[in-house]
Tab-separated table of C-alpha atoms and ligand atoms in Angstrom:
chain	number	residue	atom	x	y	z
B	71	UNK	CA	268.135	64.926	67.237
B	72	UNK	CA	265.817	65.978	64.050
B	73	UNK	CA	261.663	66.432	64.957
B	74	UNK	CA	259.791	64.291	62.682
B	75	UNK	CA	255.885	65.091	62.669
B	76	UNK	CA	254.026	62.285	61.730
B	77	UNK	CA	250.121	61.693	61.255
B	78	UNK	CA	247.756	59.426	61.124
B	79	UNK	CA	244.912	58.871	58.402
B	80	UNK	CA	241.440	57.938	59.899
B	81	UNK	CA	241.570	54.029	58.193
B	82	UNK	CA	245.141	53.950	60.410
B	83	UNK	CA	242.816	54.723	63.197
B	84	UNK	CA	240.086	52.773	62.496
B	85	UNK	CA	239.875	50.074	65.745
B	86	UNK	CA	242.208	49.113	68.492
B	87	UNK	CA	244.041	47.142	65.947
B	88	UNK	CA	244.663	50.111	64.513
B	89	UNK	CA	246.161	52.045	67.267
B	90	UNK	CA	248.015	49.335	68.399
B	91	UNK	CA	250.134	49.464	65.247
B	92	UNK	CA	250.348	53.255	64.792
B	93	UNK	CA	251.777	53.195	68.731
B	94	UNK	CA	254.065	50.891	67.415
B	95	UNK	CA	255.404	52.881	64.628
B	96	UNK	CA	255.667	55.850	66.798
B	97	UNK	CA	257.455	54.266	69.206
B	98	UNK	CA	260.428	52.759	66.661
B	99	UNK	CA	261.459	56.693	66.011
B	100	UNK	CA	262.202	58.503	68.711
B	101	UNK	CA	262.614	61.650	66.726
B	102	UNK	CA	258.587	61.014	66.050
B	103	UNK	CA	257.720	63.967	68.830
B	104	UNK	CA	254.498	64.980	67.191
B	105	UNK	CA	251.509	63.184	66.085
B	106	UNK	CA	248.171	64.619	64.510
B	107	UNK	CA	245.243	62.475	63.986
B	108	UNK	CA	242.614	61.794	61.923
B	109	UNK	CA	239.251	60.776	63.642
B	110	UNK	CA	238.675	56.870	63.274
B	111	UNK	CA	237.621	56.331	59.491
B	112	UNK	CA	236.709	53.016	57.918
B	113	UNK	CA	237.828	49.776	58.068
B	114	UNK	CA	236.571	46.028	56.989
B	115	UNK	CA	235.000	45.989	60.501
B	116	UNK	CA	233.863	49.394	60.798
B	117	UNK	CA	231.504	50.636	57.930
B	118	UNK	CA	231.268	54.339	59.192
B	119	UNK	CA	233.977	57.471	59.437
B	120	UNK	CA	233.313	58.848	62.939
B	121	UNK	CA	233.369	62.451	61.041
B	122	UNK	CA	230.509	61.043	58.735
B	123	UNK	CA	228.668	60.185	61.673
B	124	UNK	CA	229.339	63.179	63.598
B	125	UNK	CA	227.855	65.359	60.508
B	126	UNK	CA	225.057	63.430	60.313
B	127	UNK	CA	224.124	64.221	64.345
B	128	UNK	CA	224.782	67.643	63.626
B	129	UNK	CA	222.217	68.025	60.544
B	130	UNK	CA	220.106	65.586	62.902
B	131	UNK	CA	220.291	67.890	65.952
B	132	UNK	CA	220.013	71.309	63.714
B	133	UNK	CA	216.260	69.769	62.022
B	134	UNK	CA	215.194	69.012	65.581
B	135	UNK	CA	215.283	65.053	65.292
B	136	UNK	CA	216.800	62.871	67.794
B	137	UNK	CA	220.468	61.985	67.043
B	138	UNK	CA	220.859	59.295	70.270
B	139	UNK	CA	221.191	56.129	68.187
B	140	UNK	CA	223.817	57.328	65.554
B	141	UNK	CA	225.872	59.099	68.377
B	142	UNK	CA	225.668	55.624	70.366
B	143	UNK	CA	227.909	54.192	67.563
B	144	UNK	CA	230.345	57.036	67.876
B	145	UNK	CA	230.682	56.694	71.556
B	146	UNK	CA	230.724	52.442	71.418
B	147	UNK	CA	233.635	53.075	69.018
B	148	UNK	CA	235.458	54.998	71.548
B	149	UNK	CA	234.624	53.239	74.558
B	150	UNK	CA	235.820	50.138	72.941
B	151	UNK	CA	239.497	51.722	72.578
B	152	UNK	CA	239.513	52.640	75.651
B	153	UNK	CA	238.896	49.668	77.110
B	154	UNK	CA	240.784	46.953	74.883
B	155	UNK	CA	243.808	49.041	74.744
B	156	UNK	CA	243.186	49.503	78.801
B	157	UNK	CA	243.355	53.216	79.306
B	158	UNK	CA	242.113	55.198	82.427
B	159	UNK	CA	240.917	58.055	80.179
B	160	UNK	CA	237.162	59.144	81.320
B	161	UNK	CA	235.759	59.146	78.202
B	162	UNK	CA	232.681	59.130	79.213
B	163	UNK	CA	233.027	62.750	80.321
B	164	UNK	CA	234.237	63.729	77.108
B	165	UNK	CA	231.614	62.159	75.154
B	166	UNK	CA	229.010	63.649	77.383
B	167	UNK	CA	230.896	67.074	76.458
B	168	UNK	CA	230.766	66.284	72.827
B	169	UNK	CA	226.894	64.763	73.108
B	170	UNK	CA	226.502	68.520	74.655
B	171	UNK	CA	227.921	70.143	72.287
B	172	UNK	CA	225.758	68.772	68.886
B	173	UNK	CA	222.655	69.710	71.090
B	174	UNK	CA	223.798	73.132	72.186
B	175	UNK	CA	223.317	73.410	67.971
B	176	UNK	CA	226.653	74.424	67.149
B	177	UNK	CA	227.723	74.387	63.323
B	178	UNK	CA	228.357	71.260	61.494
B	179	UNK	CA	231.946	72.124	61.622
B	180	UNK	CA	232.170	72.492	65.043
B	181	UNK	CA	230.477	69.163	66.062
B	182	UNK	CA	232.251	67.334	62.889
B	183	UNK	CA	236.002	68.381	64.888
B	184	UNK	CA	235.147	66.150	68.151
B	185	UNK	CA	236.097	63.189	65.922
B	186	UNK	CA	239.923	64.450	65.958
B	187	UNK	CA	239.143	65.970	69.417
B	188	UNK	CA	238.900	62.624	70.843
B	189	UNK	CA	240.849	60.648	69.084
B	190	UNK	CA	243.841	62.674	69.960
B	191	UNK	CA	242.153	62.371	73.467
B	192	UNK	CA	242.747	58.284	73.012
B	193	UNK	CA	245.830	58.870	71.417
B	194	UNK	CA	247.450	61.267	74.247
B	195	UNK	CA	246.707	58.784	76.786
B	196	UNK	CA	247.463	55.425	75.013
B	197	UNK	CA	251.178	56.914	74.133
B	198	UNK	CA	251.132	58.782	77.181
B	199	UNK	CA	251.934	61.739	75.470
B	200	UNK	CA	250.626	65.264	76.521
B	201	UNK	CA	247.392	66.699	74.687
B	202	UNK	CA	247.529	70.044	72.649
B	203	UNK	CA	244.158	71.663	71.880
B	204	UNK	CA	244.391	72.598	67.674
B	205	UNK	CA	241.664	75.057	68.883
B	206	UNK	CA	245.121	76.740	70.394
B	207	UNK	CA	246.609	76.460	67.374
B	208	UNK	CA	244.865	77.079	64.423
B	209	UNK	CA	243.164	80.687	64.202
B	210	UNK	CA	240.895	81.027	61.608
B	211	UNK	CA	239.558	83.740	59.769
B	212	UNK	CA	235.393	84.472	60.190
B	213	UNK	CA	235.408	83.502	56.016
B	214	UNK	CA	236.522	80.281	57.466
B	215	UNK	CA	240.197	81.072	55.664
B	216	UNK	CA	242.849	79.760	58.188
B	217	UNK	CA	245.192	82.465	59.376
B	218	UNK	CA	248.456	81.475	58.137
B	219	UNK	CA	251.168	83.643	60.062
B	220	UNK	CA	249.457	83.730	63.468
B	221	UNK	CA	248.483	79.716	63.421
B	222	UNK	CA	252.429	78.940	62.629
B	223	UNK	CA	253.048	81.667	65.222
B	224	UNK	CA	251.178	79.968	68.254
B	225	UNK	CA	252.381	76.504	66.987
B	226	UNK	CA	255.763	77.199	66.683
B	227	UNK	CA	255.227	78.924	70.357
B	228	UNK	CA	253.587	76.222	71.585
B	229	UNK	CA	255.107	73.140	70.751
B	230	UNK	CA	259.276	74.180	70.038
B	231	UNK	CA	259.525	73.850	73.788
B	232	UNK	CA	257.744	70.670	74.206
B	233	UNK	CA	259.254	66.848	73.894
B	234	UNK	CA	255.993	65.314	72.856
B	235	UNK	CA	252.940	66.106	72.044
B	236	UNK	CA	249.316	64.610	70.400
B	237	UNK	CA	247.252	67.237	68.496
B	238	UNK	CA	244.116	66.549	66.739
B	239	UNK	CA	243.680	66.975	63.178
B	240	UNK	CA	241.397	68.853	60.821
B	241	UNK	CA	240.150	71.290	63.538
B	242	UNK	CA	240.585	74.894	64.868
B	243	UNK	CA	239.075	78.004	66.024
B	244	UNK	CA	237.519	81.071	64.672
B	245	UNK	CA	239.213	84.317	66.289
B	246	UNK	CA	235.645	84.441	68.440
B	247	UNK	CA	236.215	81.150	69.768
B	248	UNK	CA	234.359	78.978	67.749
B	249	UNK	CA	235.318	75.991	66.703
B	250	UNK	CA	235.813	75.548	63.000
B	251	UNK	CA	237.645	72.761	60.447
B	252	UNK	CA	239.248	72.573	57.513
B	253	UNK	CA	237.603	71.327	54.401
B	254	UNK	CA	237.351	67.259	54.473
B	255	UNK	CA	240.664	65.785	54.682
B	256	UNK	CA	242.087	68.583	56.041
B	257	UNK	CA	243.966	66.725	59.084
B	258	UNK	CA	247.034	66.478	56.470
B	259	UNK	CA	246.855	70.082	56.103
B	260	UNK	CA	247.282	70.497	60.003
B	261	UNK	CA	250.476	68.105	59.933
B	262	UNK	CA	251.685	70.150	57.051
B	263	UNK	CA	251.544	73.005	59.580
B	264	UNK	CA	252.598	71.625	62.844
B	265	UNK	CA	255.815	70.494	60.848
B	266	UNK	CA	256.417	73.882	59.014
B	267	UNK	CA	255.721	75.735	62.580
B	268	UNK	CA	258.260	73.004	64.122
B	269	UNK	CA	260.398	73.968	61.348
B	270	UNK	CA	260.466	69.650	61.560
B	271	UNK	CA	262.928	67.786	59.755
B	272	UNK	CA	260.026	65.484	58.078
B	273	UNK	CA	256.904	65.478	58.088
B	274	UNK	CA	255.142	61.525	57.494
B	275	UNK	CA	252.054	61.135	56.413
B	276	UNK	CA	250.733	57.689	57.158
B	277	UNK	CA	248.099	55.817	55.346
B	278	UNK	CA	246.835	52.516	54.058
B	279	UNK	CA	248.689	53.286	50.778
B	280	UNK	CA	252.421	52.455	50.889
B	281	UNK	CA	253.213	55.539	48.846
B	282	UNK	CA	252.733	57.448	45.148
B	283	UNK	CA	252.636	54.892	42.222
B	284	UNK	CA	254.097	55.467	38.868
B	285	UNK	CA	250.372	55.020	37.493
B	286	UNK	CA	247.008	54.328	38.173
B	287	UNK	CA	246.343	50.963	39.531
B	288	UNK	CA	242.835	51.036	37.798
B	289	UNK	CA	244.970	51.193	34.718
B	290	UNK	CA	247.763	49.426	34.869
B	291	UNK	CA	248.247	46.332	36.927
B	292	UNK	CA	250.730	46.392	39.953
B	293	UNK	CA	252.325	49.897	38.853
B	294	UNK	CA	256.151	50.066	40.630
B	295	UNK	CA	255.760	52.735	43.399
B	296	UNK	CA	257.961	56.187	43.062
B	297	UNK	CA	260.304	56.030	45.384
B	298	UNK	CA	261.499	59.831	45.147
B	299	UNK	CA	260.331	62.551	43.783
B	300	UNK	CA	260.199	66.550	43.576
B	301	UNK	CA	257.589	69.078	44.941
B	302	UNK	CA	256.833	70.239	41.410
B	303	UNK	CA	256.558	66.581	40.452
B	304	UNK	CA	253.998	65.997	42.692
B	305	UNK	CA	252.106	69.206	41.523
B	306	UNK	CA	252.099	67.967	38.018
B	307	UNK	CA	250.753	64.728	38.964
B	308	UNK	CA	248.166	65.359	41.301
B	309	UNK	CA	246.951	68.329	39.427
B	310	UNK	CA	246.306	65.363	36.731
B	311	UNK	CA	244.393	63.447	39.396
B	312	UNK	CA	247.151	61.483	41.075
B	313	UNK	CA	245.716	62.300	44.566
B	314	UNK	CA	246.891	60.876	47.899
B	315	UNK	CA	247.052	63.975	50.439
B	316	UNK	CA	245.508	66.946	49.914
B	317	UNK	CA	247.196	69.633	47.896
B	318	UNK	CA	246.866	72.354	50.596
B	319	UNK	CA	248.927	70.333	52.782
B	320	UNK	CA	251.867	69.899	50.100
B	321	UNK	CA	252.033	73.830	49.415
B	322	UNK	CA	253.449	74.865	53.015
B	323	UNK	CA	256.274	71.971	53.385
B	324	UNK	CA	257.144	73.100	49.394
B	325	UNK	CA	257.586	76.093	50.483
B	326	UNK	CA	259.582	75.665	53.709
B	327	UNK	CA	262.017	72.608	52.173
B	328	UNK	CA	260.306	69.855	54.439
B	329	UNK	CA	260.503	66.524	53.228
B	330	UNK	CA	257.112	64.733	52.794
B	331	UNK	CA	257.366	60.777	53.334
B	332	UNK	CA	253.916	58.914	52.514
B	333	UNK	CA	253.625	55.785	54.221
B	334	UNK	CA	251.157	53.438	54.985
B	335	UNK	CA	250.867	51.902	58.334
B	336	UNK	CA	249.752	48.585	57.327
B	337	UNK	CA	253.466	48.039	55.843
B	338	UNK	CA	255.839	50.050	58.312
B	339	UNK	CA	258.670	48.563	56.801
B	340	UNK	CA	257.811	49.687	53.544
B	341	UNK	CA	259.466	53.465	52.748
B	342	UNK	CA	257.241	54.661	50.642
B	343	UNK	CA	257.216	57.859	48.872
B	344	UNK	CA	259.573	60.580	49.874
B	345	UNK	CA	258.763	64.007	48.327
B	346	UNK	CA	262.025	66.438	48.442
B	347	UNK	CA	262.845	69.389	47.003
B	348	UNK	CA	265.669	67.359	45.070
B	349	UNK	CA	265.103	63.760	45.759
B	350	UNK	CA	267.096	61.222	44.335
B	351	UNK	CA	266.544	60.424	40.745
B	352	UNK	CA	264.776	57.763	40.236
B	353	UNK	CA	264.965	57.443	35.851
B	354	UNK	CA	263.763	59.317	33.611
B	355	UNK	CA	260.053	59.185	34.096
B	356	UNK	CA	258.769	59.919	37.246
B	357	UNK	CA	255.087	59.186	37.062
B	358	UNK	CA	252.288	59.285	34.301
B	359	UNK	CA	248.475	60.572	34.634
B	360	UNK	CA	245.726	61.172	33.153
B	361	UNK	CA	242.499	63.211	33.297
B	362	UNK	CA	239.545	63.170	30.745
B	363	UNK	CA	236.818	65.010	29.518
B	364	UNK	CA	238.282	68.453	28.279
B	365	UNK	CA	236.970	70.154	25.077
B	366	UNK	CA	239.488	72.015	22.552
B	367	UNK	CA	237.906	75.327	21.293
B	368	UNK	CA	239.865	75.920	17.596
B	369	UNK	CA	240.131	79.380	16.019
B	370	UNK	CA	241.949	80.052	12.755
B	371	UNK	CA	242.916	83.579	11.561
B	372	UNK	CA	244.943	85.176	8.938
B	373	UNK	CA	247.549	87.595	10.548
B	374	UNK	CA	246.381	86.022	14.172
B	375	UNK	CA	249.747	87.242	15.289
B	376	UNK	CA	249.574	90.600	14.287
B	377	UNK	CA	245.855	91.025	15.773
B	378	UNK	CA	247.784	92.689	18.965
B	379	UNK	CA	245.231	91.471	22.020
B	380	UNK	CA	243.699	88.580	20.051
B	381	UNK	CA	245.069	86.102	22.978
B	382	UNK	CA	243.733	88.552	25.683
B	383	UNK	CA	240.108	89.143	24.094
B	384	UNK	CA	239.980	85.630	23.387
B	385	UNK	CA	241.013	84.452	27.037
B	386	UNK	CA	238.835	87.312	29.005
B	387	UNK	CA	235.772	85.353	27.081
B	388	UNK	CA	236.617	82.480	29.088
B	389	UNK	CA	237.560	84.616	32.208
B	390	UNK	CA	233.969	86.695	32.211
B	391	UNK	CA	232.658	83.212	31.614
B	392	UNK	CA	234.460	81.732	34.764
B	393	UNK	CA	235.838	79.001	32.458
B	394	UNK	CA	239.441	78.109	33.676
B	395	UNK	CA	241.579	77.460	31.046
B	396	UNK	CA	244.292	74.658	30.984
B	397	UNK	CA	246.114	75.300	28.219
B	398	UNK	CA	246.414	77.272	24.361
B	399	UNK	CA	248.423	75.372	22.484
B	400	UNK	CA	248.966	77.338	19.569
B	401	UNK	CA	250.261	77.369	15.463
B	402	UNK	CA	251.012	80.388	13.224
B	403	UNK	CA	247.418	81.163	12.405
B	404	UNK	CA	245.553	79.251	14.591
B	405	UNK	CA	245.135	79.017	18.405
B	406	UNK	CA	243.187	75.946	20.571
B	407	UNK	CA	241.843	76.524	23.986
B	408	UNK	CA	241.912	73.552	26.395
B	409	UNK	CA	238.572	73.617	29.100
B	410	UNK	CA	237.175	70.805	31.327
B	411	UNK	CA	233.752	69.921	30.170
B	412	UNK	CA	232.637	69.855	33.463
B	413	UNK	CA	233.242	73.852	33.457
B	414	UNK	CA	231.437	75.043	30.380
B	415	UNK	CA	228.403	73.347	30.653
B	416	UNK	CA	225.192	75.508	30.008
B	417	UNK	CA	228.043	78.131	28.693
B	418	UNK	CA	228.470	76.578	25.104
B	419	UNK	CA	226.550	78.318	23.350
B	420	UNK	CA	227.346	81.639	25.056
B	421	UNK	CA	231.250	81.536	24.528
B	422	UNK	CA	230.738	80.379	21.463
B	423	UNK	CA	228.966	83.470	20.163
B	424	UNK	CA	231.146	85.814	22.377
B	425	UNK	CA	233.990	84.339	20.729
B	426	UNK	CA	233.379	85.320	17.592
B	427	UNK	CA	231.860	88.763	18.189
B	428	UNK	CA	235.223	89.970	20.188
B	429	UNK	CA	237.620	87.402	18.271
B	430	UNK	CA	236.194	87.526	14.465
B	431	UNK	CA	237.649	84.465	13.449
B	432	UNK	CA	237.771	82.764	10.195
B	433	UNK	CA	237.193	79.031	11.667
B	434	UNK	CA	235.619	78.058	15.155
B	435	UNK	CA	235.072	74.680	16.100
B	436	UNK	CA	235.020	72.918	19.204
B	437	UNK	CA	235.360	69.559	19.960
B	438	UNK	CA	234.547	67.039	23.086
B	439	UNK	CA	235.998	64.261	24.214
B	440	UNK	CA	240.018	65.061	24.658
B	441	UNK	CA	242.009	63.170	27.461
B	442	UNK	CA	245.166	64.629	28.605
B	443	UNK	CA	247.947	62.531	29.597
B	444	UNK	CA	250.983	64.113	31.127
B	445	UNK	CA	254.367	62.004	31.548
B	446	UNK	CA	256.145	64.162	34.388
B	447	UNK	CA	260.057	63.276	34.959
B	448	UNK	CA	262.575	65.842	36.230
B	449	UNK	CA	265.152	63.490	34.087
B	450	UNK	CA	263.575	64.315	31.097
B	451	UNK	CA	265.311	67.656	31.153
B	452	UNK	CA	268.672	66.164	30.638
B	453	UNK	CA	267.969	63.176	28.596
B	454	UNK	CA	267.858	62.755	24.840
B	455	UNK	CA	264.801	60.935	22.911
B	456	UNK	CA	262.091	61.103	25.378
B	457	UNK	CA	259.846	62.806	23.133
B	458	UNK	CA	260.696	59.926	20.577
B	459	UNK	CA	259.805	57.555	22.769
B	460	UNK	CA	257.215	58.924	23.815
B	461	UNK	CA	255.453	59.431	20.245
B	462	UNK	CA	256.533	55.948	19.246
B	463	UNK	CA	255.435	54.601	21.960
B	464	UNK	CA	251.356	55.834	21.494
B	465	UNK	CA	252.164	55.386	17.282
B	466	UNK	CA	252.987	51.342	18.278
B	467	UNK	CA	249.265	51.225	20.491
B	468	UNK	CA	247.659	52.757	17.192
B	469	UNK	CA	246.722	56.149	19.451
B	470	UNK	CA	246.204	59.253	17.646
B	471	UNK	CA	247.547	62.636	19.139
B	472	UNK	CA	245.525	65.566	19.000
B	473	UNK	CA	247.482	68.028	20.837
B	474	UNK	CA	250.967	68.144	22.567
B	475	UNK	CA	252.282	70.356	24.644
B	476	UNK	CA	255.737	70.439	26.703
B	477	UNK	CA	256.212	72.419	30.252
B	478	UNK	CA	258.345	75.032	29.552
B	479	UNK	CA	260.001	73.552	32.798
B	480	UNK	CA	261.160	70.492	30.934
B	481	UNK	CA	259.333	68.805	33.454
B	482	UNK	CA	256.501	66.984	31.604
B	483	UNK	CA	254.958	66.472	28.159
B	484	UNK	CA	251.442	66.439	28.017
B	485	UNK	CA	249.366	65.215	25.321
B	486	UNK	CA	246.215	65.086	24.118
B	487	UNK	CA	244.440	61.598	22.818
B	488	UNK	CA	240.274	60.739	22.843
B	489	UNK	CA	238.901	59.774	26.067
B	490	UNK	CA	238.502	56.227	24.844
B	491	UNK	CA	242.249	55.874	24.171
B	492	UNK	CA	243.283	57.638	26.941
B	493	UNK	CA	243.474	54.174	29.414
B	494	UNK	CA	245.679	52.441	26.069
B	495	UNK	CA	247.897	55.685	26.437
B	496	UNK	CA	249.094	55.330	30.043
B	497	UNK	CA	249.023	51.600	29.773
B	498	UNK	CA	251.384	51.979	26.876
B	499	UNK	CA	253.338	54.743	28.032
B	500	UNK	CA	254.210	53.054	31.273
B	501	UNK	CA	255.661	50.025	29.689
B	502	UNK	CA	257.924	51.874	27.568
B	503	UNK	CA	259.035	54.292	31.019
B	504	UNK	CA	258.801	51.817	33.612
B	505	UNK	CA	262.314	50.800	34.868
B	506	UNK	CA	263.994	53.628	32.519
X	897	LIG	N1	238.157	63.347	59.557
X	897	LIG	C1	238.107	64.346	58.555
X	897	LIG	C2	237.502	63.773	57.289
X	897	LIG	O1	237.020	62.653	57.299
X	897	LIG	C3	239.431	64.975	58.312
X	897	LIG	C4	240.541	64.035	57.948
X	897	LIG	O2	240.459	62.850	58.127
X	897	LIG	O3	241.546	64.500	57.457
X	897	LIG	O4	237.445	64.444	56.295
């Protein structure tokens, strides 16, 4: 029988509701053997993410104010599980241990990982499932940089010889003990882990999203979902914004040939998005994205080829800066330099002027406002007139293309259109893709 690890977002986990339905799904798969959760988040009936509230005792408690009335929700949420979905858990002790453990002043970290901490407490008991401690599994460095080989050491020690187990998400320990956490969101990373450590046959990742969609929903109404699609599909997407786990967790599975299934647990039935290292081929176009507010920094030279290090002097401006660079799209005497606003602000002026004391060019401008929009499709590759339809497609929605670029991959084109067309872009590039 195959291992599936499976885990839980905190809005899956918001009220008994909640758990009721993720027990369910759990219990329909009996090769679901491990499950990693989230502490309660959000939900129309709960306004507050336990975590948020546990970070706000801990800043609280650290500033020497009283913290009583905010940890009184925290503990009323967790009471309340306990009691609706009838378990004989003392929770009471544990709270008092967590209550403790904010006033003992321990880090924010620290006191932010009893959310998991008891939630997998909840969990362990409601599926009747044994407990395992992530402070046992995950060693961190004292940078706070999690300890790769020795945490998928201990869990693949730990856990290969158990049935079943219930580990909490988001959370370990610092080689001295201490408790530490990932950065927010991080439970996905832990599940990432625990099935890579497992060496699991999938790992699930369930949310209230039913899966990847071939574009933003802001954008385009009712987008059709991606059924399948590739780990380097996935990069190119959510490196354009298309975020629904965190990127940290994708890396590991990537690398080990796990399947990653997103699911959301308010439609179980629903399959969601299955990320292989060679799904099924959906068509042609796998998803589109976008991301605005990147400025193009144009240089024209005679001879710009035969300048031998013009591309390195002009790139270690940007490096010294600590601009990153997304792109240099380039033409026989000219070369464009693609940054996110966000990074050179307060630098203009600066890189500008180093520019053309190392660079000498004959031209420099710079220009604002550039939106790139990648169309990512590992059928692209093998399929004639993309590109066509592509430019066609934006000429038709009277879009004007300012830069265009193709993965050397053949994975995605990317191109560049003003911020204000960008949304008119995607909107027209998915009705020429969708269904392809
Ligand atoms: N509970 C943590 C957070 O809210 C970690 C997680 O849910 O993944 O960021």
């Amino acid at each position: 029988m195959g291992r599936i690890v499976c885990k839980f977002g905190g809005s899956s986990l918001a009220g008994v509701e909640e758990f009721r339905r993720v027990k369910e799904i759990v219990e329909k798969d009996p090769q679901r053997t491990i499950v990693v959760v989230s502490a309660p988040g959000k939900s129309p009936e709960e306004p507050f993410k336990v975590t948020d509230m546990l970070l706000m005792c801990a800043q609280l408690a650290s500033a020497g104010f009283r913290f009583d009335e905010i940890f009184e929700q925290i503990a009323e949420r967790f009471k309340m599980l306990c009691k609706e979905l009838d378990l004989s858990l003392d929770i009471n002790t544990l709270l008092q241990e967590v209550y403790d453990h904010i006033v003992s002043g321990e880090n924010s970290a620290s006191c932010a990982s009893r959310g998991e901490y008891l939630c997998a407490k909840v969990m362990s008991d409601y599926l009747g499932w044994p407990f395992v401690d992530a402070a046992d599994l995950f060693v961190f460095s004292s940078e706070g940089e999690i300890n790769e080989e020795e945490s998928l050491r201990r869990i693949n020690k730990r856990l290969t010889t158990m049935e079943r187990a219930v580990v909490p998400g988001f959370c370990g320990a610092l080689s001295d003990g201490r408790l530490t956490t990932f950065h927010r969101g991080g439970s996905d990373i832990t599940g990432s882990f625990l099935a890579v450590g497992t060496k699991a046959d999938l790992y699930e990742n369930w949310t209230d999203v039913p899966g990847l969609l071939m574009a933003d929903p802001k954008i385009v109404e009712n987008p059709m979902p991606m059924r399948h699609m590739t780990y380097p599909e996935l990069r190119e997407l959510s490196y354009m914004g298309a975020k629904v786990l965190q990127e940290d967790a994708v890396f590991p599975l990537a690398r080990a040939g796990i399947p990653l299934q997103i699911r959301s647990t308010l439609l179980p039935d629903n399959p969601g998005t299955l990320i292989a290292e060679n799904g099924v081929q959906s068509g042609i176009v796998t998803g589109i994205a976008v991301k605005k507010d990147f400025r193009v920094f144009t240089l024209e030279k005679t001879k710009m080829r035969e300048d031998r290090g013009f591309l390195r002097k002009l790139l270690s401006v940007f490096e010294s800066n600590k601009v990153t660079v997304e792109g240099t799209p380039s033409g026989i005497d000219s070369v464009s330099v693609i940054v996110s606003e966000e990074q050179i602000s307060g630098k203009l002026d600066k890189i500008l002027e180093e520019i053309r004391m190392y660079c000498h060019p004959q031209r420099l401008t710079t220009q604002p406002g550039l939106a790139l929009v990648v169309v990512v499709g590992r059928g692209m590759i093998r399929t004639k007139g993309v590109a066509a339809k592509l430019f066609t497609s934006l000429a038709q929605a009277d879009i004007n293309i300012r830069m265009i670029s193709q993965g050397s991959s053949e994975l995605s084109i990317l191109v560049g259109v003003e911020n204000e067309d960008a949304n008119r872009a995607v909107a027209a590039l998915y009705q020429t893709f969708k269904g392809e």
